[in-house]
PDB file of N, H, CA, C and O in Angstrom:
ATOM      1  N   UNK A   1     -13.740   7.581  -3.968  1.00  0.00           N
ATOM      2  CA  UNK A   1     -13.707   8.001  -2.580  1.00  0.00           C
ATOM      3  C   UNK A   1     -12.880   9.270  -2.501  1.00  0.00           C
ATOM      4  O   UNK A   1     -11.778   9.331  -3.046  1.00  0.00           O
ATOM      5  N   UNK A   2     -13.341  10.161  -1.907  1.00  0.00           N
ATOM      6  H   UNK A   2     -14.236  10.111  -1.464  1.00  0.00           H
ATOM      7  CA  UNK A   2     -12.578  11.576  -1.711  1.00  0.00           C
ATOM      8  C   UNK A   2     -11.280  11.640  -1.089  1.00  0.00           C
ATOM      9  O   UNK A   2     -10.337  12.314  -1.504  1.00  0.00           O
ATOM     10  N   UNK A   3     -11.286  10.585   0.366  1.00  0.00           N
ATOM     11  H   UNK A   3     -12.052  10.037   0.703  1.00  0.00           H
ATOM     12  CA  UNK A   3     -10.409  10.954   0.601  1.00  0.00           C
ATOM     13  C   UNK A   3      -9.298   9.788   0.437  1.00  0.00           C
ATOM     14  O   UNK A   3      -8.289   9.725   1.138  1.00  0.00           O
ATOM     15  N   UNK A   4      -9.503   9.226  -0.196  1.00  0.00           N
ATOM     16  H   UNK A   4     -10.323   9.277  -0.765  1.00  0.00           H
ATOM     17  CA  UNK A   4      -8.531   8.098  -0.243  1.00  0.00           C
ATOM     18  C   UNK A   4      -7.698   7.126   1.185  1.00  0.00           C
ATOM     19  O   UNK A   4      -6.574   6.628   1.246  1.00  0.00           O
ATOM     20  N   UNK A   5      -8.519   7.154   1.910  1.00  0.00           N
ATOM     21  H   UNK A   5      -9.432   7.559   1.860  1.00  0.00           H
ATOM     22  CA  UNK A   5      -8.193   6.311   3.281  1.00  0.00           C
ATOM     23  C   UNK A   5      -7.389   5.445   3.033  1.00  0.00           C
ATOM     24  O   UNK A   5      -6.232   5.567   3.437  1.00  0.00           O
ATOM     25  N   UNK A   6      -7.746   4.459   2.383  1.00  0.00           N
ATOM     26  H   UNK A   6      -8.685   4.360   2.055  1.00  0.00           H
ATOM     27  CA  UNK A   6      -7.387   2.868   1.751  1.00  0.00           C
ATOM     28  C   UNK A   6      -6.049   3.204   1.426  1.00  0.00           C
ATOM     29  O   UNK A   6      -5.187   2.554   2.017  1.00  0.00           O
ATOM     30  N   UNK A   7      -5.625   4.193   0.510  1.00  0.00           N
ATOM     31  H   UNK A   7      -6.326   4.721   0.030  1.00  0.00           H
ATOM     32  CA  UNK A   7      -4.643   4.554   0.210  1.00  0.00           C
ATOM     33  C   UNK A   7      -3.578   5.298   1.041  1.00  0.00           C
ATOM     34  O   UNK A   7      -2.400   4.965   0.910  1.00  0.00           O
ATOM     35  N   UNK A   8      -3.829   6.008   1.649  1.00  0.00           N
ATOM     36  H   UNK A   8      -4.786   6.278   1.755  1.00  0.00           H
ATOM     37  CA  UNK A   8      -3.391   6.490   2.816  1.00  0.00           C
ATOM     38  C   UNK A   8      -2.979   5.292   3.426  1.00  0.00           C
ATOM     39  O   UNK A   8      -1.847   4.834   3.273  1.00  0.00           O
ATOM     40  N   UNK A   9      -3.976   4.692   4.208  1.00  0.00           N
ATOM     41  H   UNK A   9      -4.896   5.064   4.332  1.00  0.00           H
ATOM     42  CA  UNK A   9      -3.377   3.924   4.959  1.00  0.00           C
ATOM     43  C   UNK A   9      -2.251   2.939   4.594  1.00  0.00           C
ATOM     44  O   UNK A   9      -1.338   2.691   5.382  1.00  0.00           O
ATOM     45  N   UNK A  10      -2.355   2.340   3.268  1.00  0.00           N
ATOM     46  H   UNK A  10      -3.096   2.542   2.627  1.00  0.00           H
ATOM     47  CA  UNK A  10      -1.814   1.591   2.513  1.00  0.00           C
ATOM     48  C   UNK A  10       0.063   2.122   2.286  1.00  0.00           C
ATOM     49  O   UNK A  10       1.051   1.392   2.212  1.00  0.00           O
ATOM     50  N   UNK A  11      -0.034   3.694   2.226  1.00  0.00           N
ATOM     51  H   UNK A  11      -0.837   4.287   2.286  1.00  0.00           H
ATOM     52  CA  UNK A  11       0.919   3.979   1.873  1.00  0.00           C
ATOM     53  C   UNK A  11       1.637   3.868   3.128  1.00  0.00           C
ATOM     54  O   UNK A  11       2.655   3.183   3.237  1.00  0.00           O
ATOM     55  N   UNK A  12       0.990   4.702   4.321  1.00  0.00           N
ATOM     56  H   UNK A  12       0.164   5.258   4.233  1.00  0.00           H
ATOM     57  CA  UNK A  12       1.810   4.785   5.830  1.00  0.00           C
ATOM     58  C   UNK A  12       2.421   3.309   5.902  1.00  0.00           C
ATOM     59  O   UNK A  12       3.613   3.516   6.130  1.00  0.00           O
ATOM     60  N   UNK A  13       2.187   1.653   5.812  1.00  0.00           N
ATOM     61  H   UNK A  13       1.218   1.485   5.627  1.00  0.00           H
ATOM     62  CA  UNK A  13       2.445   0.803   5.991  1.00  0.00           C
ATOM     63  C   UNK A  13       3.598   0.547   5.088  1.00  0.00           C
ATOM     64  O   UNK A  13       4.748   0.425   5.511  1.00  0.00           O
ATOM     65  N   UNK A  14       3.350   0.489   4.150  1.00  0.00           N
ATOM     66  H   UNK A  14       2.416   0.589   3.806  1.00  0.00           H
ATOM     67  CA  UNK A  14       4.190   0.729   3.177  1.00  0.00           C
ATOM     68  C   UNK A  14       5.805   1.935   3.166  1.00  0.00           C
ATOM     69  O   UNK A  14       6.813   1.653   2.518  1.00  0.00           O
ATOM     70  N   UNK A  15       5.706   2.860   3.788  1.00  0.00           N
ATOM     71  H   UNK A  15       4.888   3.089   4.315  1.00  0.00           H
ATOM     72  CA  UNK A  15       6.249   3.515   3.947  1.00  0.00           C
ATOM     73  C   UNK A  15       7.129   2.828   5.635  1.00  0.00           C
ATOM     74  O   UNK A  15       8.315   2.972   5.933  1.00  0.00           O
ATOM     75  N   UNK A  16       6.463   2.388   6.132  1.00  0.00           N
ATOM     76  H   UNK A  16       5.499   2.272   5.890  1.00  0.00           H
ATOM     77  CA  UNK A  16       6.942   1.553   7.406  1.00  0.00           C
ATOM     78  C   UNK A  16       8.185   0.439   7.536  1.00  0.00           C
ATOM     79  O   UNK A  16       9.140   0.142   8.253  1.00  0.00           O
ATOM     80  N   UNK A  17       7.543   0.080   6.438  1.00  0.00           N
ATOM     81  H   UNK A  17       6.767   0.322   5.856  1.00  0.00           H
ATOM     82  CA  UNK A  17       8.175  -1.441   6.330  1.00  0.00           C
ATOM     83  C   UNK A  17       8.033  -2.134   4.686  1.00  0.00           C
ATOM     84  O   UNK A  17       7.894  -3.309   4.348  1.00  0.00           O
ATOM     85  N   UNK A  18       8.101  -1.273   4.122  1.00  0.00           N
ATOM     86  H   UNK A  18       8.214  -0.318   4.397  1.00  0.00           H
ATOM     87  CA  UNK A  18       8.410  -1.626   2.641  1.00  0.00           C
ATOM     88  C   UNK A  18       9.672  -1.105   2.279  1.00  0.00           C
ATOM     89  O   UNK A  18      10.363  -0.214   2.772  1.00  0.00           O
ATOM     90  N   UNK A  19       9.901  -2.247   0.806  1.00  0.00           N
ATOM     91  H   UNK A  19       9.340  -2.971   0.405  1.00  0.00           H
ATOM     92  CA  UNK A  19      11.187  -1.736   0.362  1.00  0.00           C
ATOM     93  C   UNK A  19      11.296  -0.485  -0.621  1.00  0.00           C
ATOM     94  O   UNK A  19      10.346  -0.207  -1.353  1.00  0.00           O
ATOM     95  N   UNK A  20      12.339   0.181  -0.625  1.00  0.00           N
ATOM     96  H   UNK A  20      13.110  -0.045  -0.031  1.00  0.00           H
ATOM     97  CA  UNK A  20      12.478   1.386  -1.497  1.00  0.00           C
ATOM     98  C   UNK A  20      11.790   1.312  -2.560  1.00  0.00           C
ATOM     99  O   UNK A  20      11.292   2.383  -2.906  1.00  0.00           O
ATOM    100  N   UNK A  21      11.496   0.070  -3.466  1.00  0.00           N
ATOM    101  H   UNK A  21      11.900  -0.801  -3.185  1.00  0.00           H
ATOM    102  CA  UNK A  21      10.906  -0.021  -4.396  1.00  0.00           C
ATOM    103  C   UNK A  21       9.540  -0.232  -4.319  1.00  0.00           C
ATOM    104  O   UNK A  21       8.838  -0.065  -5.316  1.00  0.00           O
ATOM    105  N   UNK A  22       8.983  -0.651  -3.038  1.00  0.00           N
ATOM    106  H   UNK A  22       9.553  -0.787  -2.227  1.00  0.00           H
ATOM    107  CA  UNK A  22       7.772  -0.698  -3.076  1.00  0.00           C
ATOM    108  C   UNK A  22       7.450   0.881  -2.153  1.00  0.00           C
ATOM    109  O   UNK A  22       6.266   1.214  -2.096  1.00  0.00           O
ATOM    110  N   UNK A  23       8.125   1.475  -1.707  1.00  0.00           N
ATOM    111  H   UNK A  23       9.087   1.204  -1.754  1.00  0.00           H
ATOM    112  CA  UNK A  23       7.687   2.796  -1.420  1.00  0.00           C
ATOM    113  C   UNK A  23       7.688   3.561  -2.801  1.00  0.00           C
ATOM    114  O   UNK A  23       7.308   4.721  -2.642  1.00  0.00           O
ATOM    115  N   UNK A  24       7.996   3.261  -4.087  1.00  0.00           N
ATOM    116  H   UNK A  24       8.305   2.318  -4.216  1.00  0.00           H
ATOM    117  CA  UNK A  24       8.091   4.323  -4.912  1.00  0.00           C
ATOM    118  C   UNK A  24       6.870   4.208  -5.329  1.00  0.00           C
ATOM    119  O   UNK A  24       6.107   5.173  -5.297  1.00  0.00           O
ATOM    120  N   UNK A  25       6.427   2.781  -5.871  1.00  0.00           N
ATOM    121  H   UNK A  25       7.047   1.997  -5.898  1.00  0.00           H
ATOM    122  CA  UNK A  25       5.340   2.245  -6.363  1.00  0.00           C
ATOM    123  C   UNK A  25       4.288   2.796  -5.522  1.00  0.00           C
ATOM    124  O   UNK A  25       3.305   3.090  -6.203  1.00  0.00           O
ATOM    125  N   UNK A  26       4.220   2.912  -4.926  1.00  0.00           N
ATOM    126  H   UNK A  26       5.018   2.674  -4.373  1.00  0.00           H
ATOM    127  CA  UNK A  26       3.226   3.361  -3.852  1.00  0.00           C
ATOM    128  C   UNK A  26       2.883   4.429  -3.896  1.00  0.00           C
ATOM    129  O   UNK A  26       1.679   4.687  -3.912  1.00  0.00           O
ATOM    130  N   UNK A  27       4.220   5.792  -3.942  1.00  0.00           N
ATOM    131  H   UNK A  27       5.197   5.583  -3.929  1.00  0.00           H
ATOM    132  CA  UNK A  27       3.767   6.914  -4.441  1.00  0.00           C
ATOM    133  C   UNK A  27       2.894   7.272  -5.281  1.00  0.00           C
ATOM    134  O   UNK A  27       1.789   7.798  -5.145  1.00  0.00           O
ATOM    135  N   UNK A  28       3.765   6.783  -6.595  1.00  0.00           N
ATOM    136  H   UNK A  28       4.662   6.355  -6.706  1.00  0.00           H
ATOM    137  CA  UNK A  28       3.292   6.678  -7.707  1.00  0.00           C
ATOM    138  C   UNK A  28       1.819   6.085  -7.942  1.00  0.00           C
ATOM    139  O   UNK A  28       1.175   6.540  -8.888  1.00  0.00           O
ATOM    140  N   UNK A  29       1.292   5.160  -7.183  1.00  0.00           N
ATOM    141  H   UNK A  29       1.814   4.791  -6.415  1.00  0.00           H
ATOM    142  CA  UNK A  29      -0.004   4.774  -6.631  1.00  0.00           C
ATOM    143  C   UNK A  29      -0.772   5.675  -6.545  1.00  0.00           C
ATOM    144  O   UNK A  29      -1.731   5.833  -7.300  1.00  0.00           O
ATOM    145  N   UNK A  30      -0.447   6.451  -5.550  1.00  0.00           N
ATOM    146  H   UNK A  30       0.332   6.322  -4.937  1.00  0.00           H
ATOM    147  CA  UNK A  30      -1.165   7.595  -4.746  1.00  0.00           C
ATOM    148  C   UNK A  30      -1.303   8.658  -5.874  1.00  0.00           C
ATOM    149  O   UNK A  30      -2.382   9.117  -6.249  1.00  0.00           O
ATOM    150  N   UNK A  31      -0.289   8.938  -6.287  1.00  0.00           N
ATOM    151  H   UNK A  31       0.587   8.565  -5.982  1.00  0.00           H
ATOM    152  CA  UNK A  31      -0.311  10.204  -7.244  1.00  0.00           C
ATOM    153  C   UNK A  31      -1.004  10.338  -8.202  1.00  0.00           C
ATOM    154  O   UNK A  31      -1.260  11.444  -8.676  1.00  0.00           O
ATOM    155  N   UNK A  32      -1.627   8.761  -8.874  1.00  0.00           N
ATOM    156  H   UNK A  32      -1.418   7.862  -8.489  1.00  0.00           H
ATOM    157  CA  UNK A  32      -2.682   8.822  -9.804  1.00  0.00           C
ATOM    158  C   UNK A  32      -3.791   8.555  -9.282  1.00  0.00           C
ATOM    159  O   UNK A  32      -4.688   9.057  -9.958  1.00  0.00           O
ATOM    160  N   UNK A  33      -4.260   7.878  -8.197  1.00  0.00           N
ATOM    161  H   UNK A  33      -3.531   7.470  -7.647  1.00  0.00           H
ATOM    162  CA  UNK A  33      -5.313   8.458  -7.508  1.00  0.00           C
ATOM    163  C   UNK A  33      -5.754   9.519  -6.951  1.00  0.00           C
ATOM    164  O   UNK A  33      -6.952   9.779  -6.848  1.00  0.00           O
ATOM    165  N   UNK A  34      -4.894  10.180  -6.567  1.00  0.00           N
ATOM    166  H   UNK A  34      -3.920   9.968  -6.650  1.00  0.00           H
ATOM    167  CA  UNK A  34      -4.918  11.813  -6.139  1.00  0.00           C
ATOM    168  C   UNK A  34      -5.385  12.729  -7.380  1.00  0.00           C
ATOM    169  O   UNK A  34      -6.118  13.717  -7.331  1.00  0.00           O
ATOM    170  N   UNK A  35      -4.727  12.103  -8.588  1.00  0.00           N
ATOM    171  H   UNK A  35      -4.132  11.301  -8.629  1.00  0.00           H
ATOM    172  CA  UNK A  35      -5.058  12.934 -10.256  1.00  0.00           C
ATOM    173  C   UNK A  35      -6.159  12.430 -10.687  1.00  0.00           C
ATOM    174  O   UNK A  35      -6.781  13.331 -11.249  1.00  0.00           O
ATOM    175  N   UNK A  36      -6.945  11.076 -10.727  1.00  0.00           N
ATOM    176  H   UNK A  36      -6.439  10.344 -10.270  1.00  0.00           H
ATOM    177  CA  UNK A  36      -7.966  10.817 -11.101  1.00  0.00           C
ATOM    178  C   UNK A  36      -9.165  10.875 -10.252  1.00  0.00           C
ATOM    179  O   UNK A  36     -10.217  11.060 -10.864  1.00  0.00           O
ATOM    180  N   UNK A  37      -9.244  10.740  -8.791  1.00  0.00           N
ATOM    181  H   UNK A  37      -8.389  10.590  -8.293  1.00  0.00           H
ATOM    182  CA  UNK A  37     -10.447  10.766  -7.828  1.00  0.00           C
ATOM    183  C   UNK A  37     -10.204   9.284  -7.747  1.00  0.00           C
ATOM    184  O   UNK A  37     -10.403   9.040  -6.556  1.00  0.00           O
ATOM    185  N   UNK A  38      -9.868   8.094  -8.378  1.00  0.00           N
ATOM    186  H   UNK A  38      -9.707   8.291  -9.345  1.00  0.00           H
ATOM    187  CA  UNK A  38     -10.279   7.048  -8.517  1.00  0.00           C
ATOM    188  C   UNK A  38      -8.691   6.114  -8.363  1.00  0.00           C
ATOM    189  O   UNK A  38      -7.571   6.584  -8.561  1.00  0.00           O
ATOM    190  N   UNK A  39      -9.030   4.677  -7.950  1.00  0.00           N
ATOM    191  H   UNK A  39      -9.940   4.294  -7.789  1.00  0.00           H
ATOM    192  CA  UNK A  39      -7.599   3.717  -8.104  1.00  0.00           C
ATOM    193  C   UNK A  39      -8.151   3.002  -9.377  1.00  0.00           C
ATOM    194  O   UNK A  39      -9.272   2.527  -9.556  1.00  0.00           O
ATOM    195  N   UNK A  40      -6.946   3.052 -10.315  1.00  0.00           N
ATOM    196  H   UNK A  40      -6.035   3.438 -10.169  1.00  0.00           H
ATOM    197  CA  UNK A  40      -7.407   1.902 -11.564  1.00  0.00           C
ATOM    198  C   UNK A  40      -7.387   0.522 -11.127  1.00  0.00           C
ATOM    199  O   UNK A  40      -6.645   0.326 -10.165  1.00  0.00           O
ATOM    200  N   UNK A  41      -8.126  -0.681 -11.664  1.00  0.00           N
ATOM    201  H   UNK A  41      -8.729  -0.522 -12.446  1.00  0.00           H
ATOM    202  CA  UNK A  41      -7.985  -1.754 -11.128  1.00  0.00           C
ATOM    203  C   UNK A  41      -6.567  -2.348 -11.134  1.00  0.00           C
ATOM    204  O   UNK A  41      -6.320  -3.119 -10.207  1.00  0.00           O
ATOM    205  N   UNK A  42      -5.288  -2.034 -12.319  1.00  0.00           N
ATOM    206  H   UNK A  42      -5.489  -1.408 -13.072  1.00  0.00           H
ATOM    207  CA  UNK A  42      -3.876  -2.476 -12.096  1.00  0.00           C
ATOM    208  C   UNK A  42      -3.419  -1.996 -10.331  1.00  0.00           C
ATOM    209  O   UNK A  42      -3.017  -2.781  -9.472  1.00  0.00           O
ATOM    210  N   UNK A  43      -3.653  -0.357 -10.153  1.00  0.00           N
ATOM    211  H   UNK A  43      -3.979   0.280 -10.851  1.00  0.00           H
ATOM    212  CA  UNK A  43      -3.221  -0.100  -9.414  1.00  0.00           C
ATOM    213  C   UNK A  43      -3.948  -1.105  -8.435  1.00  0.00           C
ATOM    214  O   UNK A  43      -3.409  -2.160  -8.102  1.00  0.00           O
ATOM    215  N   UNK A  44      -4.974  -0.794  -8.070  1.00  0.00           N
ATOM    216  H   UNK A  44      -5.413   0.064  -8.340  1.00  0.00           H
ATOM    217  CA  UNK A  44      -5.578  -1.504  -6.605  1.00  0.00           C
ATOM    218  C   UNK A  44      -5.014  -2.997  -6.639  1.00  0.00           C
ATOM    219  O   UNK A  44      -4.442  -3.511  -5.678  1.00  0.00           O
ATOM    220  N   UNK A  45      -5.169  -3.424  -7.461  1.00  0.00           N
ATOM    221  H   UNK A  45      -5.634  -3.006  -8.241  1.00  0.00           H
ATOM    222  CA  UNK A  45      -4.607  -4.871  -7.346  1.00  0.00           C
ATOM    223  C   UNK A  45      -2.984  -5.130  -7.039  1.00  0.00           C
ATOM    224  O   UNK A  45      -2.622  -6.268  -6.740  1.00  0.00           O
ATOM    225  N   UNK A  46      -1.781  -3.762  -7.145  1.00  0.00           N
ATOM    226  H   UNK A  46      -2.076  -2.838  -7.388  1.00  0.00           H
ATOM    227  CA  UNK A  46      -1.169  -3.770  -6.537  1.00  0.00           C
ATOM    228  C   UNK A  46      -0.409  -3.368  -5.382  1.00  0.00           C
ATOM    229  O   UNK A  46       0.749  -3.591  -5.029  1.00  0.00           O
ATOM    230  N   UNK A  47      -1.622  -2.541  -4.755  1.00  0.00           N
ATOM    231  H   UNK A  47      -2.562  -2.360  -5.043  1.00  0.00           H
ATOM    232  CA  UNK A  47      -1.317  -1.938  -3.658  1.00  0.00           C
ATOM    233  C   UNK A  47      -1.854  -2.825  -2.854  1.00  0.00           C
ATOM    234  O   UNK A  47      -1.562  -2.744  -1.660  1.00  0.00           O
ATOM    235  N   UNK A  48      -2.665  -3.767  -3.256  1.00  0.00           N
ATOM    236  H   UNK A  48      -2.902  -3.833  -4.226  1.00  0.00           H
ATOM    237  CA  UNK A  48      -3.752  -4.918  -2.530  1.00  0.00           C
ATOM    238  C   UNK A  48      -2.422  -5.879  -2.447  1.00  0.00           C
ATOM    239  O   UNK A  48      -2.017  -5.822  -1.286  1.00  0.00           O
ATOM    240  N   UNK A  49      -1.615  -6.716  -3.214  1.00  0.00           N
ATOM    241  H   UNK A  49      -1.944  -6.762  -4.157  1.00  0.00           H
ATOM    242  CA  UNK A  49      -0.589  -7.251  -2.824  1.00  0.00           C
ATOM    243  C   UNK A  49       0.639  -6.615  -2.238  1.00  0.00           C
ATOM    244  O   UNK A  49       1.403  -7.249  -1.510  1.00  0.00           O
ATOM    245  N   UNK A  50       0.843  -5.204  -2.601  1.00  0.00           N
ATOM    246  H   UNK A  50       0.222  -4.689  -3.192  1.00  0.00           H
ATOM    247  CA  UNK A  50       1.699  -5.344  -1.252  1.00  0.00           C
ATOM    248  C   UNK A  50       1.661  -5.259  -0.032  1.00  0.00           C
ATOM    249  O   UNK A  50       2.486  -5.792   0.710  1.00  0.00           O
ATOM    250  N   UNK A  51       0.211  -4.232   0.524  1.00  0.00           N
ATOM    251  H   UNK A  51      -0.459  -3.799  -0.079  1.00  0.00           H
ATOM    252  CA  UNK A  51      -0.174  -4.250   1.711  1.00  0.00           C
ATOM    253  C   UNK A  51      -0.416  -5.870   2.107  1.00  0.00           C
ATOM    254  O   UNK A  51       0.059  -6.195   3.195  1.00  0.00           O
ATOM    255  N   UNK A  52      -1.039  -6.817   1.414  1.00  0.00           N
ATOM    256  H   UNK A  52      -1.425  -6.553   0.531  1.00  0.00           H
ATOM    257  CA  UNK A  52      -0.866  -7.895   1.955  1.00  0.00           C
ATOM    258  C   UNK A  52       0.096  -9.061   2.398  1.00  0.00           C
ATOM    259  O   UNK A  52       0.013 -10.082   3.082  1.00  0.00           O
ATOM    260  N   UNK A  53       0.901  -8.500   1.777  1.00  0.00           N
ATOM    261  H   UNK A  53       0.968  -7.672   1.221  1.00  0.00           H
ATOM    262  CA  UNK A  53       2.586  -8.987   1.448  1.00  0.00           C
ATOM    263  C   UNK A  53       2.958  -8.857   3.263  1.00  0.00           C
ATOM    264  O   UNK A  53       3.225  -9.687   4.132  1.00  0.00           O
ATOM    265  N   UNK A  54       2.761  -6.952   3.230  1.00  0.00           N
ATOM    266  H   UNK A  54       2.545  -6.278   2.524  1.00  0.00           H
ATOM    267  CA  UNK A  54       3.783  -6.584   4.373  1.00  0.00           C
ATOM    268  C   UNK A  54       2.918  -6.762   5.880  1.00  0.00           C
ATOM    269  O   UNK A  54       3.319  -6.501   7.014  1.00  0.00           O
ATOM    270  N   UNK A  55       1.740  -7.242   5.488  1.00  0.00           N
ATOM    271  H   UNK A  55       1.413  -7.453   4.567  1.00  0.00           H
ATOM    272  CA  UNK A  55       0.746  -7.873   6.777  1.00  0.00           C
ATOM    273  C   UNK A  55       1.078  -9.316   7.158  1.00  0.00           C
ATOM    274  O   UNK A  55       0.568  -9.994   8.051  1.00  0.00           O
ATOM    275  N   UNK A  56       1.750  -9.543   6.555  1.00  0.00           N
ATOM    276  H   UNK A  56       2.165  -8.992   5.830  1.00  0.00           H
ATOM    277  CA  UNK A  56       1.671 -11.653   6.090  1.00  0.00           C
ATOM    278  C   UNK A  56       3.013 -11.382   7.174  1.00  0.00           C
ATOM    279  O   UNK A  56       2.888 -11.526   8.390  1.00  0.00           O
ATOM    280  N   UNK A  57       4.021 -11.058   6.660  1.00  0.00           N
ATOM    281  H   UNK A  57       4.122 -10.940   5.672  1.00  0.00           H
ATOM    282  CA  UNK A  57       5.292 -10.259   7.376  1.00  0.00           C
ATOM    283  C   UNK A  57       5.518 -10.267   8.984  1.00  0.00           C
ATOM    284  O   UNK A  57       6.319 -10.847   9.718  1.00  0.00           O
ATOM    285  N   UNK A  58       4.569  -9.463   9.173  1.00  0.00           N
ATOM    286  H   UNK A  58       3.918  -8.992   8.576  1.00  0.00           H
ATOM    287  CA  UNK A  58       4.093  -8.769  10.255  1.00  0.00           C
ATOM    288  C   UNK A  58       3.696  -9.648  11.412  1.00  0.00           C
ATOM    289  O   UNK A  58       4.099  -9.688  12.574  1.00  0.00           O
ATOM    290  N   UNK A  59       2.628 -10.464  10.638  1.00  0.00           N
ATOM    291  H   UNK A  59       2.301 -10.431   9.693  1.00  0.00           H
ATOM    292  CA  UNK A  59       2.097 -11.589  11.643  1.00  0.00           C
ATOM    293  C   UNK A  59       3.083 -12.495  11.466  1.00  0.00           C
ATOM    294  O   UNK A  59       3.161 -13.108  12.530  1.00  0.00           O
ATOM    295  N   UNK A  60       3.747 -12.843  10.826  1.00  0.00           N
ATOM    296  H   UNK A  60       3.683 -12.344   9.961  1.00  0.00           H
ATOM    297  CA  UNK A  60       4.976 -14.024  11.337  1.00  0.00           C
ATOM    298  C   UNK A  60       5.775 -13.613  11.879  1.00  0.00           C
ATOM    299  O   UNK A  60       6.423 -14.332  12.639  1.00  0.00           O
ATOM    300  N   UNK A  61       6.093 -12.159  11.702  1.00  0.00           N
ATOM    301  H   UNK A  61       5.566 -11.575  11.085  1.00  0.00           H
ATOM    302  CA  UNK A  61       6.933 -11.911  12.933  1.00  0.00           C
ATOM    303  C   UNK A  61       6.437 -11.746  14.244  1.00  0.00           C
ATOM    304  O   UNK A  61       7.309 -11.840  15.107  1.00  0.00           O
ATOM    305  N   UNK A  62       5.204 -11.511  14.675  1.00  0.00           N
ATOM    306  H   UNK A  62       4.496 -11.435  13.973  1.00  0.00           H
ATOM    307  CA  UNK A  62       4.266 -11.167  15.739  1.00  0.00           C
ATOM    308  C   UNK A  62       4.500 -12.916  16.312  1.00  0.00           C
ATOM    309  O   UNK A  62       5.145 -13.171  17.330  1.00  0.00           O
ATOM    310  N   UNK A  63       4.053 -13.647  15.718  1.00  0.00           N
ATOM    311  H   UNK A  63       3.529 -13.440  14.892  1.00  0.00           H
ATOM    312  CA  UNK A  63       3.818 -14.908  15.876  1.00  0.00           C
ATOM    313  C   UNK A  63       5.223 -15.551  16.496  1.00  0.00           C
ATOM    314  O   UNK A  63       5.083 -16.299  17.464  1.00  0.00           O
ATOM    315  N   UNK A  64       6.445 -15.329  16.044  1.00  0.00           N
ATOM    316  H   UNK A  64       6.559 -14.722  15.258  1.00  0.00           H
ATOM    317  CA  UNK A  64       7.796 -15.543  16.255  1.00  0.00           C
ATOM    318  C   UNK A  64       8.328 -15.023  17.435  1.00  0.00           C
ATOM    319  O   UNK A  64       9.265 -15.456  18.106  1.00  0.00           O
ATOM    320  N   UNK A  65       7.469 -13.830  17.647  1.00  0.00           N
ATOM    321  H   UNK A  65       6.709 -13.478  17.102  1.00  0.00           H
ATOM    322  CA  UNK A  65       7.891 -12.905  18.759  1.00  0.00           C
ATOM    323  C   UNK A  65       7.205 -13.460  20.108  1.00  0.00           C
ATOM    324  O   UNK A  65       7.727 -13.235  21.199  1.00  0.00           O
ATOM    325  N   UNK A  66       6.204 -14.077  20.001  1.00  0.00           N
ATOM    326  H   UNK A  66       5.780 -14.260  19.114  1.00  0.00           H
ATOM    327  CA  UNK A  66       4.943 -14.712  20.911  1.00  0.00           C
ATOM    328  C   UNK A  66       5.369 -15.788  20.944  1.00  0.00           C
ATOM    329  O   UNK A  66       5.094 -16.353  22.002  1.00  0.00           O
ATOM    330  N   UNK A  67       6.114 -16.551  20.043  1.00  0.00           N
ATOM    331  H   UNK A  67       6.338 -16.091  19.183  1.00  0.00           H
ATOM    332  CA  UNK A  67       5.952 -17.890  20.219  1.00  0.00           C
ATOM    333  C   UNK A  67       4.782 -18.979  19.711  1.00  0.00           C
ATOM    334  O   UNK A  67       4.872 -20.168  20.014  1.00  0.00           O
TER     335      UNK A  67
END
């Protein structure tokens, strides 16, 4: 994919509400997708758990906040 959306988006969240260490990882994510055109399957599979990590997060706090 050209423009890397997935990733993008992945990172803004990440960059939101991730920890320092998962903002580096993330870079570093990006930066070899940006160098290859492509996400390797290690990478996607861990940008896939942390974006899902910091969604899981999100809705329990949403949920906590609602009641």
């Amino acid at each position: 994919e050209s423009t890397n959306d997935h990733t993008e988006a992945a990172k803004k969240l990440i960059d939101m509400f991730g920890t320092s260490d998962e903002k580096k990882e993330m870079n570093d994510i990006k930066a070899r997708h940006e160098k290859t055109g492509y996400i390797n399957g290690k990478d996607y599979s861990k940008r896939q758990m942390m974006v899902k990590k910091l969604i899981g997060l999100t809705k329990a706090n949403l949920k906590g906040v609602n009641g």
